[in-house]
Coordinates of N, CA and C in Angstrom, one line a residue:
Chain W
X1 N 0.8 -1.2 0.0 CA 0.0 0.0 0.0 C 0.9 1.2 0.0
X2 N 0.3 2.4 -0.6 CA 1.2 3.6 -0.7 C 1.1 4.3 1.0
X3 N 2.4 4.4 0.7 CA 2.6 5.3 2.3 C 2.4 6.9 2.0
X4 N 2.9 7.5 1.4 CA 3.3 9.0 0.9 C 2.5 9.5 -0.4
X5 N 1.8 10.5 0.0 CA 1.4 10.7 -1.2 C 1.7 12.4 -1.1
X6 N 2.2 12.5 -2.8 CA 2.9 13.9 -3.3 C 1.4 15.1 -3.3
X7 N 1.8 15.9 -3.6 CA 1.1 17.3 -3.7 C 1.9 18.4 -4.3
X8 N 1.7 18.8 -5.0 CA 0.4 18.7 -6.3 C 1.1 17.4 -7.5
X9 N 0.4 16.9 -8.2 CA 0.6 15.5 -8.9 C 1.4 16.6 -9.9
X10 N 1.2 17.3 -10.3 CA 2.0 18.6 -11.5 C 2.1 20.0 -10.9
X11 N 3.5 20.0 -11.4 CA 3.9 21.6 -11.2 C 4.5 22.1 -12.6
X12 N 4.0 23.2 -12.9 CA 4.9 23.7 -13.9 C 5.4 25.5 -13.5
X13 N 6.8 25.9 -13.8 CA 7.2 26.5 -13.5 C 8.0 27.0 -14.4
X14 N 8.8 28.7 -14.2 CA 9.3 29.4 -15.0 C 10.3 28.8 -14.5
X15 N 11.7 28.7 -14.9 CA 13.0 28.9 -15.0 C 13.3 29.9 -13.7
X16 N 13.9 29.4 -12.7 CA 14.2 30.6 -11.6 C 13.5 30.9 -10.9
X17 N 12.1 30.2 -11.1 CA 11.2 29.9 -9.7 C 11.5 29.1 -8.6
X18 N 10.7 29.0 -7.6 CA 11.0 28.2 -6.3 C 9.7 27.0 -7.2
X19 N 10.0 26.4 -6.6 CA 9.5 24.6 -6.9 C 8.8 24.1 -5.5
X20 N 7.9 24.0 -4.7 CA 7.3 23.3 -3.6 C 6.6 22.3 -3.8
X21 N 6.9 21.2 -2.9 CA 6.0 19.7 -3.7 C 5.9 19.3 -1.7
X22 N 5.0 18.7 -1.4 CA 4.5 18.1 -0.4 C 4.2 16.6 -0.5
X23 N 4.7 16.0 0.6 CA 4.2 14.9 1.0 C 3.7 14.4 2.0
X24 N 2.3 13.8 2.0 CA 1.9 13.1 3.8 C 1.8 12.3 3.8
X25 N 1.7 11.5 4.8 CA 2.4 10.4 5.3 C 1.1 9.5 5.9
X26 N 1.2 8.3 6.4 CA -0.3 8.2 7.2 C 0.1 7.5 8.6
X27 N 1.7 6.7 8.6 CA 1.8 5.8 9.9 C 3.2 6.1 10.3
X28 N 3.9 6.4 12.0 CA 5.2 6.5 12.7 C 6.2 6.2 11.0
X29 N 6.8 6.9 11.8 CA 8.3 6.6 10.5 C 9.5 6.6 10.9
X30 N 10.9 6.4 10.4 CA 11.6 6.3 10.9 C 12.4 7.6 10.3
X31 N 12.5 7.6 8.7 CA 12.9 8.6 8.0 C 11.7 8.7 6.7
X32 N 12.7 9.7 6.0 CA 11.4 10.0 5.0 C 12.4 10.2 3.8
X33 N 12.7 9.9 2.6 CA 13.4 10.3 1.8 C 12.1 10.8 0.6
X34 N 13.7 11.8 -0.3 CA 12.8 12.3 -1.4 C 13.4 11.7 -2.6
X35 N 13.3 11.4 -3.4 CA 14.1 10.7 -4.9 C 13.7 11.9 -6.4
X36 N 14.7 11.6 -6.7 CA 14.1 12.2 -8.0 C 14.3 10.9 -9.5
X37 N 13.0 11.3 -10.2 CA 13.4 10.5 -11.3 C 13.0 11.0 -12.6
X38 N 14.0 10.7 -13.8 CA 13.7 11.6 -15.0 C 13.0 10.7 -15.9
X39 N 12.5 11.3 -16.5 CA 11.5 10.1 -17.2 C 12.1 9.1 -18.1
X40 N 11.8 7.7 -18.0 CA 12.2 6.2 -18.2 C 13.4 6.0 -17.8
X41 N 14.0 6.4 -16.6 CA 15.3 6.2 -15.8 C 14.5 5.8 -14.4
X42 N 15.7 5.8 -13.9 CA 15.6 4.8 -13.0 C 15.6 5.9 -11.2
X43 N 15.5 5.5 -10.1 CA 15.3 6.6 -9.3 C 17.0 7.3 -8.8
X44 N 17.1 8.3 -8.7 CA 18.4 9.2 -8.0 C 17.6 9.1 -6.5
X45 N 18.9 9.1 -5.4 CA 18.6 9.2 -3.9 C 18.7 11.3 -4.2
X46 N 18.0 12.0 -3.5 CA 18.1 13.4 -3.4 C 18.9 13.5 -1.8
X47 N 17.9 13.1 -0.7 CA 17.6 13.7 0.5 C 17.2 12.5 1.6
X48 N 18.0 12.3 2.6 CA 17.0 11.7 3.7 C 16.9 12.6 4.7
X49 N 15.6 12.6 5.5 CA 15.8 13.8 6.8 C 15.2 12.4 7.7
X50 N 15.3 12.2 9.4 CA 15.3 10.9 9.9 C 13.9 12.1 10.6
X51 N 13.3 11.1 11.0 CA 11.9 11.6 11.9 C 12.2 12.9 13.3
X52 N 13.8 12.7 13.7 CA 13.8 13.7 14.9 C 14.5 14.8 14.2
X53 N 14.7 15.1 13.0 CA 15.0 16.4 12.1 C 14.0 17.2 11.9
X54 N 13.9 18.1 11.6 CA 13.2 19.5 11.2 C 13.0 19.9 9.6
X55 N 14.5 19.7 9.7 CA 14.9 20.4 8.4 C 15.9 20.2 7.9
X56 N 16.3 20.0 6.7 CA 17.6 19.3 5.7 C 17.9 20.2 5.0
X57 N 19.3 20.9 4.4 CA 19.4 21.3 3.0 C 20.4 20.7 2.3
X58 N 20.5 20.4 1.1 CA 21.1 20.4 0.3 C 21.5 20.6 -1.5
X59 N 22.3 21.6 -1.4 CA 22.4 22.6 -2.5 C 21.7 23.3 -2.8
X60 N 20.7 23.1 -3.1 CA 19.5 24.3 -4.1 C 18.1 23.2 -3.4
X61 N 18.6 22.3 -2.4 CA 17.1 21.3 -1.8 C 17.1 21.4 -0.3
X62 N 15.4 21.7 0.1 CA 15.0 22.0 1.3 C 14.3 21.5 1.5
X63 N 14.5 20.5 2.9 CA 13.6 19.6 2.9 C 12.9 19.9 4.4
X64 N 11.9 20.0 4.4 CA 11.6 19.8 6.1 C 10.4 18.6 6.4
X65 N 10.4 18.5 7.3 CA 9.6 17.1 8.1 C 8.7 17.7 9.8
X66 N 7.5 17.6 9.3 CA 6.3 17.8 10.3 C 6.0 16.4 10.9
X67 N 6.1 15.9 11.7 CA 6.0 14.8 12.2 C 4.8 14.3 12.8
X68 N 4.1 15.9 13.5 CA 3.3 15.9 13.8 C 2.1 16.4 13.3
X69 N 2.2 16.3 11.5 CA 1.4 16.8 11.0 C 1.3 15.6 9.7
X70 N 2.5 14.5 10.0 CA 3.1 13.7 8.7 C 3.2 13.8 7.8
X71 N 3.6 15.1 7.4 CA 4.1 15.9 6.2 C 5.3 15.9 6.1
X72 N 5.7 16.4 4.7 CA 7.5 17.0 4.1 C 7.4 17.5 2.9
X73 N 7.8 18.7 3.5 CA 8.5 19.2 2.0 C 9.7 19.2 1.2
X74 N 9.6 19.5 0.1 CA 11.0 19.5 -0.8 C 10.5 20.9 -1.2
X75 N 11.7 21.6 -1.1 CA 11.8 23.1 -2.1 C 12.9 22.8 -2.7
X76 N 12.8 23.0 -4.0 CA 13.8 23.4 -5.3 C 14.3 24.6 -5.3
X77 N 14.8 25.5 -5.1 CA 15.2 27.1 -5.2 C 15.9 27.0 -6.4
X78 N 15.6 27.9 -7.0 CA 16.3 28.7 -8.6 C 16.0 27.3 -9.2
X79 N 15.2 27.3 -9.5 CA 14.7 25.9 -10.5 C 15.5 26.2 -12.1
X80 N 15.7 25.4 -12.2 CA 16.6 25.2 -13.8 C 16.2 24.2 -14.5
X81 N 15.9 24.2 -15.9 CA 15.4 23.4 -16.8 C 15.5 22.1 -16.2
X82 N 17.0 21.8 -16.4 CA 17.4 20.4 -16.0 C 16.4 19.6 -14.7
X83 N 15.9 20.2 -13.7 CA 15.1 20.1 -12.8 C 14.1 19.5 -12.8
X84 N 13.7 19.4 -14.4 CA 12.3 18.9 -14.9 C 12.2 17.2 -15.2
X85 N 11.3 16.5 -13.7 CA 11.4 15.2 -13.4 C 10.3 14.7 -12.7
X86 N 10.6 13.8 -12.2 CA 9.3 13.3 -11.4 C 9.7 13.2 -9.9
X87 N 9.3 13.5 -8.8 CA 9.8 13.7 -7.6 C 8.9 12.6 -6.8
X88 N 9.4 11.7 -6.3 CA 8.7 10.9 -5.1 C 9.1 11.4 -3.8
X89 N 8.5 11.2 -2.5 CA 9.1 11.1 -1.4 C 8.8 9.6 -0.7
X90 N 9.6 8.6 -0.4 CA 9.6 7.3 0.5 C 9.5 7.5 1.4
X91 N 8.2 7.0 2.3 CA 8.7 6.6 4.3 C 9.0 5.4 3.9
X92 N 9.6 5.1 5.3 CA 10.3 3.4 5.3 C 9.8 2.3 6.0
X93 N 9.8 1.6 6.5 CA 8.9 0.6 7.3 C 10.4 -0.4 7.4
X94 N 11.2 -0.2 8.6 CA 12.1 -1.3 8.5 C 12.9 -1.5 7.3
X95 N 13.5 -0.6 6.9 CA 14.6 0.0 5.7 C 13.6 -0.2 4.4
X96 N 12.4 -0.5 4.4 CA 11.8 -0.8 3.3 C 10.8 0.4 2.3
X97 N 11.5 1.1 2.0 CA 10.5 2.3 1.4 C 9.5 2.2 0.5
X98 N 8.3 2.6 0.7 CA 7.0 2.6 0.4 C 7.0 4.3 -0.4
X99 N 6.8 4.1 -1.8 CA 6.7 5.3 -2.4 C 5.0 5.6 -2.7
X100 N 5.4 7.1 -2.5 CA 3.9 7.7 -3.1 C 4.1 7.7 -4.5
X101 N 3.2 8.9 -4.8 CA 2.5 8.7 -6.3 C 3.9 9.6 -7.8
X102 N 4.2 10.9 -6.7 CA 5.0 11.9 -7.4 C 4.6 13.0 -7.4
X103 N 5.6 13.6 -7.6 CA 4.7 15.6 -8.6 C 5.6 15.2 -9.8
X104 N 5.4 15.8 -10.5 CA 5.9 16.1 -12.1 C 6.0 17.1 -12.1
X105 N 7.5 17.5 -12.2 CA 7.9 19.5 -12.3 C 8.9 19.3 -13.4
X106 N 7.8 20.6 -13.8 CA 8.1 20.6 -15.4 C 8.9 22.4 -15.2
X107 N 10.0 22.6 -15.6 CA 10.3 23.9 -15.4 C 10.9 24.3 -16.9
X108 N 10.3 25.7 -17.2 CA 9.9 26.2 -18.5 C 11.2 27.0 -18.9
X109 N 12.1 26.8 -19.5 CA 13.5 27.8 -19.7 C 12.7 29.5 -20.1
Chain E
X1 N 27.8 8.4 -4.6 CA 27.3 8.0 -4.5 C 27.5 6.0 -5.1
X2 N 26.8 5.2 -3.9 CA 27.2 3.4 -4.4 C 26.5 3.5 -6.0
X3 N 26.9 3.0 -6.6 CA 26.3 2.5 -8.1 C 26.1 0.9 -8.1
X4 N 24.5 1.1 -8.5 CA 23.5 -0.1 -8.9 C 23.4 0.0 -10.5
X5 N 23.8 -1.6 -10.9 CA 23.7 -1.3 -12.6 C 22.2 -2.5 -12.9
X6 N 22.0 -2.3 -14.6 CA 20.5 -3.2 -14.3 C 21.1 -3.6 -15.8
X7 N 20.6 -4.9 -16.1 CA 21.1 -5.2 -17.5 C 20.7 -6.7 -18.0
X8 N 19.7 -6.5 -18.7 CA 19.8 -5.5 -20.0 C 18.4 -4.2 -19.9
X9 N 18.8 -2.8 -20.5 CA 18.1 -1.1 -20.2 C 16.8 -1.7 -20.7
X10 N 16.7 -2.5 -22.2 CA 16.0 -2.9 -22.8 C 15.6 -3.9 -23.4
X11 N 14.8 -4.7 -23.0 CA 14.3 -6.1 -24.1 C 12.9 -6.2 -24.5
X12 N 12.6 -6.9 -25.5 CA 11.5 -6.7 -26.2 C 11.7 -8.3 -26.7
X13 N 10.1 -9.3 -26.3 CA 10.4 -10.5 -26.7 C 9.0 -10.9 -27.0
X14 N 8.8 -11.9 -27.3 CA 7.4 -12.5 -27.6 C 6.9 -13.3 -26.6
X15 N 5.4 -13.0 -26.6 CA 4.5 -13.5 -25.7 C 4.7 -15.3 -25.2
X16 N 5.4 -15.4 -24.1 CA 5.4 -16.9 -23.9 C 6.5 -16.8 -23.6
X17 N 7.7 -15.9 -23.7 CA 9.2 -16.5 -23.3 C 9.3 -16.1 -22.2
X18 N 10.7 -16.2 -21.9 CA 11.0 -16.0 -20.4 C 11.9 -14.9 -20.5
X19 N 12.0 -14.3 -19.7 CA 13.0 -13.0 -19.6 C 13.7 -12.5 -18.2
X20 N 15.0 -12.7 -18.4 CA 15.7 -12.5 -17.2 C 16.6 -11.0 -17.3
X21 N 15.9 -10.1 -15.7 CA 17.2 -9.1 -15.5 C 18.0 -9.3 -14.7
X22 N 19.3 -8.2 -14.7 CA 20.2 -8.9 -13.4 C 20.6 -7.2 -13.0
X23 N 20.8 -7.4 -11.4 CA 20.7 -6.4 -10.6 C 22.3 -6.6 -10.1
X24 N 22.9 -5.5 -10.2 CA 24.0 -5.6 -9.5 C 24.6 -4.7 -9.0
X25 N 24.9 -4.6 -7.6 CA 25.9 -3.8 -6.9 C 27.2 -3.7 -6.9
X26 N 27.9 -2.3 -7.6 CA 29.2 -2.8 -8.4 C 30.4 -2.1 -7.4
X27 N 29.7 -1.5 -6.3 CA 30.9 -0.7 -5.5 C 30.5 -1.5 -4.0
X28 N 29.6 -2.0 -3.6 CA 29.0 -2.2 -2.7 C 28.1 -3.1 -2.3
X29 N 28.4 -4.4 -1.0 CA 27.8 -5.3 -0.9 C 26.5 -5.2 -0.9
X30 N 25.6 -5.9 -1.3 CA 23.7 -5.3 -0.8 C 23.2 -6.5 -0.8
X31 N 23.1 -6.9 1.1 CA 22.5 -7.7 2.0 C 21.0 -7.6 1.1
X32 N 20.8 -6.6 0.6 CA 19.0 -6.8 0.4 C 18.9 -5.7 -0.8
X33 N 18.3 -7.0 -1.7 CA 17.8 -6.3 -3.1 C 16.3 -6.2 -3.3
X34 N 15.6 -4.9 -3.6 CA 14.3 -4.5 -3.8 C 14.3 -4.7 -5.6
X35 N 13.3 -5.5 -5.7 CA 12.5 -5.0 -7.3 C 11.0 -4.3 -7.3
X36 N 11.3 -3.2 -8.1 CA 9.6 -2.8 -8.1 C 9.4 -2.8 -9.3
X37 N 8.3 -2.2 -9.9 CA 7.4 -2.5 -11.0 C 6.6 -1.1 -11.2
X38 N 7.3 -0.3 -12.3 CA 6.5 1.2 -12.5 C 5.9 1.2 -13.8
X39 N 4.4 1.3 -13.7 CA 3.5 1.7 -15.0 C 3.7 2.9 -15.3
X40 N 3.4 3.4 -16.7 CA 3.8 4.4 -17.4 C 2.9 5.8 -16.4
X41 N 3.6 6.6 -16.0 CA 3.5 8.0 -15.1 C 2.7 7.1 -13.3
X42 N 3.3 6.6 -13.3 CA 2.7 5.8 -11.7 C 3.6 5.8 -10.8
X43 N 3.9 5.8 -9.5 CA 4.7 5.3 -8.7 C 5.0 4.2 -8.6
X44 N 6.4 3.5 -8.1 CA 6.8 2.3 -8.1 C 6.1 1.6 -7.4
X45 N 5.9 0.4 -7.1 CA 5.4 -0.4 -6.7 C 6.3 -2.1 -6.1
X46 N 6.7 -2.3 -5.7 CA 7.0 -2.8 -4.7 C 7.0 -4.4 -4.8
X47 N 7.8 -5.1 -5.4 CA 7.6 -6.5 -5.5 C 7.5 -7.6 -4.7
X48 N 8.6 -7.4 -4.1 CA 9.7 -8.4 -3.4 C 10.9 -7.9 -3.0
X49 N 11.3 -8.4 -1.8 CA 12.6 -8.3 -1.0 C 13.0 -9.2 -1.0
X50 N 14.4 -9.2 -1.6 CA 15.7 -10.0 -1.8 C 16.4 -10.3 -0.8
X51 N 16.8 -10.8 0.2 CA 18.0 -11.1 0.9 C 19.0 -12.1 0.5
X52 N 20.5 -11.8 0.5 CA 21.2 -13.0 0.1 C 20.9 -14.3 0.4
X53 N 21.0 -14.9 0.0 CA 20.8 -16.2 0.5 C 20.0 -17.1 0.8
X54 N 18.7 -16.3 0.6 CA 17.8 -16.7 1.3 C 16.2 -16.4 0.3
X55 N 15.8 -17.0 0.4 CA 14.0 -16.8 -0.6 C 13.8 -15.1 -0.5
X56 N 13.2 -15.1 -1.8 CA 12.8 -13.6 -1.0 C 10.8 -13.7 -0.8
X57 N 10.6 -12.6 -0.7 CA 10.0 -12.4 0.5 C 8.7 -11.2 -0.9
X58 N 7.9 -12.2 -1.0 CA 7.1 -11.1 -2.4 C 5.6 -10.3 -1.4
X59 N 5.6 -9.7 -1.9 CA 4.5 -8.3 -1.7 C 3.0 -9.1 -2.3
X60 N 2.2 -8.7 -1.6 CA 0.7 -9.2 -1.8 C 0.4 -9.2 -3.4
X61 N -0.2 -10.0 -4.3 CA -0.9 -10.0 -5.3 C 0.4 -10.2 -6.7
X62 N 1.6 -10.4 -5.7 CA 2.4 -10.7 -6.8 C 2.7 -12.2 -7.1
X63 N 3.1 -12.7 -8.2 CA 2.6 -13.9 -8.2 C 4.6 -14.8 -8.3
X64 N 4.4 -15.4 -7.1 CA 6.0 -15.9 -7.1 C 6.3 -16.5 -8.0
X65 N 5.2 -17.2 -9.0 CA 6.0 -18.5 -9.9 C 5.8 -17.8 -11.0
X66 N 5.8 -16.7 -11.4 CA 5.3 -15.8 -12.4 C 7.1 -14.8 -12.6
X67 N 6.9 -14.2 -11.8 CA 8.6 -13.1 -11.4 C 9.7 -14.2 -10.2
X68 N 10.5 -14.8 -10.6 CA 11.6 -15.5 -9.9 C 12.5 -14.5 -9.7
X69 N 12.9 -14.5 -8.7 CA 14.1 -14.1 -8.0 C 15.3 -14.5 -7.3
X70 N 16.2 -14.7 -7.6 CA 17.3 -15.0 -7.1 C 18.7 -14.1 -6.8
X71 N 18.8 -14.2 -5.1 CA 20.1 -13.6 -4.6 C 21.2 -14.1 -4.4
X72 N 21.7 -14.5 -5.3 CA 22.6 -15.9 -5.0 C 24.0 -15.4 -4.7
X73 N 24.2 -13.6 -4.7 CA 25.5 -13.5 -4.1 C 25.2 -12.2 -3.5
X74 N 26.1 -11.5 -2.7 CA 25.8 -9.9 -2.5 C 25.9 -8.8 -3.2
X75 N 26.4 -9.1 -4.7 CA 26.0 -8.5 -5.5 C 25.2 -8.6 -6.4
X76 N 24.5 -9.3 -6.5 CA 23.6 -9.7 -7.7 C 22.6 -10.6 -7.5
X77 N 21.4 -9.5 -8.2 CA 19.9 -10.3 -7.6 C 19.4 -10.5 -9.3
X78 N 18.6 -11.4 -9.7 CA 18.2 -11.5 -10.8 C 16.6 -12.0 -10.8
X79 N 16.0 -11.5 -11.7 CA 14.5 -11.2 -12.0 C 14.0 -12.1 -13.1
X80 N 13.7 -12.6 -13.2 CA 13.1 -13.7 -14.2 C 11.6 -13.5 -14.6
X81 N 11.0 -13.3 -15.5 CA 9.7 -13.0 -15.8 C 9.3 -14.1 -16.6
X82 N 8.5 -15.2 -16.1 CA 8.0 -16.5 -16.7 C 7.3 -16.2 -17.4
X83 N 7.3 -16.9 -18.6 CA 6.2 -17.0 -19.8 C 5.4 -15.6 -20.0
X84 N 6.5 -14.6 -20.3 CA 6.0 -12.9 -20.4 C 4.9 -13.1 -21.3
X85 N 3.9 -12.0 -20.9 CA 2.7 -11.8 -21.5 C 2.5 -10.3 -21.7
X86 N 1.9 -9.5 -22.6 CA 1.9 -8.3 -22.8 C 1.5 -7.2 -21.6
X87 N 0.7 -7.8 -20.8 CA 0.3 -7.0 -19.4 C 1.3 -7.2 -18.3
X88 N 2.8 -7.9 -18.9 CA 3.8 -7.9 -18.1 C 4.9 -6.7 -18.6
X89 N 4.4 -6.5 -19.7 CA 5.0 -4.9 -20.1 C 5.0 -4.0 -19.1
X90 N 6.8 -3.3 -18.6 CA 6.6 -2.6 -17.7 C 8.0 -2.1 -17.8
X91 N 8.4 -1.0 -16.5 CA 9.9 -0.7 -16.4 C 10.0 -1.5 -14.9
X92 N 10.9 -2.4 -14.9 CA 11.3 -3.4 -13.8 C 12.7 -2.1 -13.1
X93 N 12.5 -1.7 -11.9 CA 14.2 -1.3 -10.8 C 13.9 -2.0 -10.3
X94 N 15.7 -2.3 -9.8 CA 15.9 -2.9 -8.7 C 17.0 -1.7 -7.8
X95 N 16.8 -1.6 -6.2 CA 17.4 -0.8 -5.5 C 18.3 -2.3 -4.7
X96 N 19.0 -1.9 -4.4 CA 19.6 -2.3 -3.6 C 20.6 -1.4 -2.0
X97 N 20.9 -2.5 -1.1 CA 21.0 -2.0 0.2 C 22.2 -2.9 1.3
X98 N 23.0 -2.0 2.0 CA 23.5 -2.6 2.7 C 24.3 -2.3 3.6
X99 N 25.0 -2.7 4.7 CA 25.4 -2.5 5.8 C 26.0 -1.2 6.1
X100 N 26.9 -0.8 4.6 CA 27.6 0.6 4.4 C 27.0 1.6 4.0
X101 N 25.8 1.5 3.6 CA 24.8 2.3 2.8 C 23.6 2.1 3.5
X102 N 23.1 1.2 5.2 CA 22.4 0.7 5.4 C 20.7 1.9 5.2
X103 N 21.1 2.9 5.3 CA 19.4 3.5 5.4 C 18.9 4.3 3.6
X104 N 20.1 4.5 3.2 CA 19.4 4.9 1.7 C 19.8 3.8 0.3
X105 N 18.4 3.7 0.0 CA 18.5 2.5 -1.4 C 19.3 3.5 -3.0
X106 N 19.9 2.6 -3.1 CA 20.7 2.7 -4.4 C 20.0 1.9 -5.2
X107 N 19.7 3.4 -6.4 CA 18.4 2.6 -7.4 C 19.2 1.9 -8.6
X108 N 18.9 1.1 -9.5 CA 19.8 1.0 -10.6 C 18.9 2.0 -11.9
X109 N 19.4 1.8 -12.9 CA 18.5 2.5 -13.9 C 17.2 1.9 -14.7
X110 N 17.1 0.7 -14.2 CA 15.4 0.2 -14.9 C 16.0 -0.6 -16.1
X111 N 15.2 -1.3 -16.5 CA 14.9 -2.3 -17.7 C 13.7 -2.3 -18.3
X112 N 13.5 -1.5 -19.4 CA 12.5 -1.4 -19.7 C 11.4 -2.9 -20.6
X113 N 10.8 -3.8 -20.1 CA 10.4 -4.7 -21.2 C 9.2 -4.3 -22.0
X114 N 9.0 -5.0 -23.0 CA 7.9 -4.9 -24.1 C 7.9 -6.2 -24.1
X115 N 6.3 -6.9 -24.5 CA 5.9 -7.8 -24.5 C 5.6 -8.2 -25.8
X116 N 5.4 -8.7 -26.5 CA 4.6 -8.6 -27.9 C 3.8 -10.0 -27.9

């Protein structure tokens, strides 16, 4: 069964916008990862933030984790073409990640 | 980042044969290989868990004698799709995982099949 499911299923965006995609969650977690995948490839690791984190960055990615809301965000900052993929976020169940559905961000040069 | 390879990216066979992928961990041992199963704009979906050595361990409604799996070393998990049929058309990953890498999966790049 899906654990995570993304928000909004599509984004599209100018070149040099910020990018926000959400995920909730429905049961305890341990961590939450975000993946990115480009279309008919296979998944890239982005980001893990573990359940007692807040908040992650890395490079141009901002992740934070509501725990008590079983939410997480991903922010993209200065979105650039290349950016344009399919974003999952995994909870895990005993290292075993359970993916939602995606957003699809499409960013416009 | 560990690198997960998948091979073969692409096969395309006729209705009835069998078709084997192979999953391999090329920098790094992986105690435990995941296969999922993604329909065109879907989320993955979740097969079976691999552990070396040992049977794996398939996900509700998947049919074991249908997708074979075997972990026969710590690097390399292989997928076998029995008597492919066109509604087995799909992109097959496998992630893999392990002691050194234990909390994030290393995806490989997918194998795309076509059934005919």
């Amino acid at each position: 069964s899906q654990q995570g499911e993304e928000d909004p299923q599509a984004l599209s965006i100018q070149e040099g916008e910020n990018a926000t995609m959400n995920c909730s969650y429905k049961t305890s977690i341990n961590n939450l990862q975000w993946y990115r995948q480009n279309s008919g490839r296979g998944l890239v690791h982005l980001i893990l933030i573990r359940s007692n984190e807040r908040e992650k960055h890395s490079g141009r990615l901002r992740v934070t984790l509501d725990t008590s809301k079983k939410s997480s965000s991903l922010l993209i900052t200065a979105s650039r073409a290349a950016d344009t993929a399919s974003y999952f976020c995994a909870t895990d169940n005993l290292y075993i990640p359970t993916f939602g559905r995606g957003t699809s961000l499409i960013v416009h040069p | 980042g560990a690198v997960v390879s998948q091979h073969p990216s692409w096969v395309i066979c006729k209705s009835g044969t069998s078709v084997k992928i192979e999953c391999r961990s090329l920098d790094f041992q992986a105690t435990t290989m995941f296969w999922y199963r993604q329909f065109p704009k879907k989320s993955l979906m979740l097969m079976a868990t691999s552990n070396e050595g040992s049977k794996a361990t398939y996900e509700q409604g998947v049919e074991k004698d249908k997708f074979l799996i075997n972990h026969a070393s710590l690097t390399l998990s292989t997928l076998t799709v029995t008597s492919a049929h066109p509604e087995d058309s799909s992109f097959y990953i496998c992630s893999a995982t392990g002691l050194a890498v234990e909390e994030t999966q290393y995806f490989g790049p997918g194998t795309r099949l076509l059934v005919l």
